[in-house]
Amino acid sequence: MKDVYILGIESSCDETSCSIVKNGVEELATVISSQIDIHKNYGGVVPEIASREHVKNITIVIEECLEQANMTMDQIDAIAVTYGPGLIGSLLIGLEAAKTLSFIYDKPLVPVHHIAGHIYANNLIKPLTFPLLALVISGGHTELVYMKDHLYFEKLGGTLDDAVGECYDKVARVVGIPYPGGPSIDKLAALGKHEYKLPIPLNDDSYNFSFSGLKSAVINLAHNEEQRGNKINKENLATSFQDVVVEIISKKTEKAIVEKDIKNFVMAGGVAANRALRAKLEEVCKQHNIDYTFPAIRYCTDNAAMIAAAGYYYYKQGRISDKKVNAKSNDKLN
Ligand code: KG4
Ligand code: ZN
């Protein structure tokens, strides 16, 4: 069978990225230009600045990627691009670049859902097998997704308010850690002990999550300690918070594994880099004797390799678009 080379483009938030992936499984080259250092100064991603940075970087990352893979556009079979969800101004830059390449080189254009991309980051480690449960945990999402086959997505549940990554970033801000605080809270949590009592949010039988109450509880706790003249112990706060997150996420994930008779479990999104969550969910998978894959740490956060990997399956299924496709800041995974 002829090999299929997909060029992927991702620009939904604050990373401009291009990647070339062979047959949906083999990464040939990936270039990521991150804007974190710029947005750090503002405590979060500033959409207007993000769009401008994407404009500056998009052609550079595409050229660099082709150079690293030692390939030309003639050798590419299709162009996969994130069309949504994400920041509209950011998405448009990647999408317009993909449309232009598709037009000039007469290549099929394959619009990819950003969350499908996160899930398919695992395909670069080990090909997905089904029935599969994906735990999607990022700065914008917290979802349990059931897949009976490639690109068949059924959302079992998700957050009713804040995403878990967003909650990590807010808790980090409370203890004076700059954006994005998730990785630092993860590191601090490994050093502390469970000193502070925090509520386990939405501890019910559903597959839904809620993190805004937990976020408020941390903010109130820090505020009360300050008013009493007590210094908050950062490590212990991080441990107390992370223990609650791990407990509720692993409880609901385990329930889905059992009830849906899952054979394969994958994690996806920025928070999938979290060491405590990885350790706990690995334990759960081993206990239930199911296969599991975690994405490479560098591909937990946004990148184009995951878009190119997912794009291969979209392409195989003929999900090719005309040049009229528009960016969508919000769109259901289907
Ligand atoms: O997937 P991603 O790059 O962006 C979205 O699509 O949202 O995820 C970014 C999020 C941030 O909230 C960041 O703090 C969080 O992932 N994150 C972590 C860790 N590494 C990144 N959260 C907890 N523990 C980590 N090790
Ligand atoms: Zn993402």
Short mmCIF file of N, CA and C and ligand atoms in Angstrom, two decimals, residues 10 12-13 15 85 114-115 117-118 136-141 268-270 300-303 306, ligand 2:
data_model
loop_
_atom_site.label_atom_id
_atom_site.label_comp_id
_atom_site.label_asym_id
_atom_site.label_seq_id
_atom_site.Cartn_x
_atom_site.Cartn_y
_atom_site.Cartn_z
N GLU A 10 -1.24 23.50 13.31
CA GLU A 10 -2.01 23.78 14.54
C GLU A 10 -1.71 25.22 14.99
N SER A 12 -4.40 26.84 17.32
CA SER A 12 -5.67 27.17 17.98
C SER A 12 -5.53 28.06 19.22
N CYS A 13 -4.33 28.08 19.82
CA CYS A 13 -4.17 28.89 21.04
C CYS A 13 -2.85 29.66 20.98
N GLU A 15 0.39 28.18 20.49
CA GLU A 15 1.49 27.48 19.83
C GLU A 15 1.26 27.49 18.32
N PRO A 85 -12.02 23.48 18.24
CA PRO A 85 -12.30 24.76 18.87
C PRO A 85 -11.00 25.46 19.27
N HIS A 114 -9.69 19.92 17.20
CA HIS A 114 -8.51 20.01 18.09
C HIS A 114 -8.46 18.86 19.12
N ILE A 115 -9.60 18.50 19.66
CA ILE A 115 -9.63 17.44 20.68
C ILE A 115 -9.36 16.06 20.07
N GLY A 117 -7.36 15.67 17.72
CA GLY A 117 -5.91 15.73 17.63
C GLY A 117 -5.26 15.30 18.94
N HIS A 118 -5.71 15.88 20.06
CA HIS A 118 -5.12 15.51 21.36
C HIS A 118 -5.22 14.00 21.59
N VAL A 136 -9.81 13.45 28.31
CA VAL A 136 -9.27 14.67 27.70
C VAL A 136 -9.20 15.75 28.77
N ILE A 137 -7.99 16.12 29.16
CA ILE A 137 -7.81 17.08 30.24
C ILE A 137 -6.81 18.16 29.81
N SER A 138 -7.34 19.37 29.63
CA SER A 138 -6.45 20.44 29.17
C SER A 138 -6.86 21.77 29.80
N GLY A 139 -6.32 22.86 29.25
CA GLY A 139 -6.66 24.18 29.76
C GLY A 139 -8.08 24.57 29.41
N GLY A 140 -8.65 23.93 28.40
CA GLY A 140 -10.00 24.28 27.96
C GLY A 140 -10.99 23.14 28.06
N HIS A 141 -10.52 21.91 28.35
CA HIS A 141 -11.42 20.75 28.33
C HIS A 141 -11.19 19.79 29.48
N ALA A 268 -5.24 12.55 27.19
CA ALA A 268 -4.96 13.56 26.17
C ALA A 268 -5.03 14.95 26.75
N GLY A 269 -4.26 15.87 26.18
CA GLY A 269 -4.31 17.27 26.61
C GLY A 269 -3.19 17.62 27.57
N GLY A 270 -3.01 18.92 27.78
CA GLY A 270 -1.90 19.42 28.60
C GLY A 270 -1.78 18.78 29.97
N CYS A 300 1.68 16.38 24.95
CA CYS A 300 0.46 16.57 25.75
C CYS A 300 -0.11 17.94 25.42
N THR A 301 0.77 18.94 25.37
CA THR A 301 0.32 20.30 25.03
C THR A 301 0.23 20.42 23.50
N ASP A 302 -0.27 21.58 23.05
CA ASP A 302 -0.62 21.73 21.63
C ASP A 302 0.55 21.55 20.67
N ASN A 303 0.31 20.81 19.61
CA ASN A 303 1.33 20.54 18.60
C ASN A 303 0.64 20.07 17.32
N MET A 306 -0.03 15.76 16.42
CA MET A 306 -1.31 15.12 16.76
C MET A 306 -2.38 15.43 15.71
ZN ZN B 2 -5.04 21.77 23.31
#
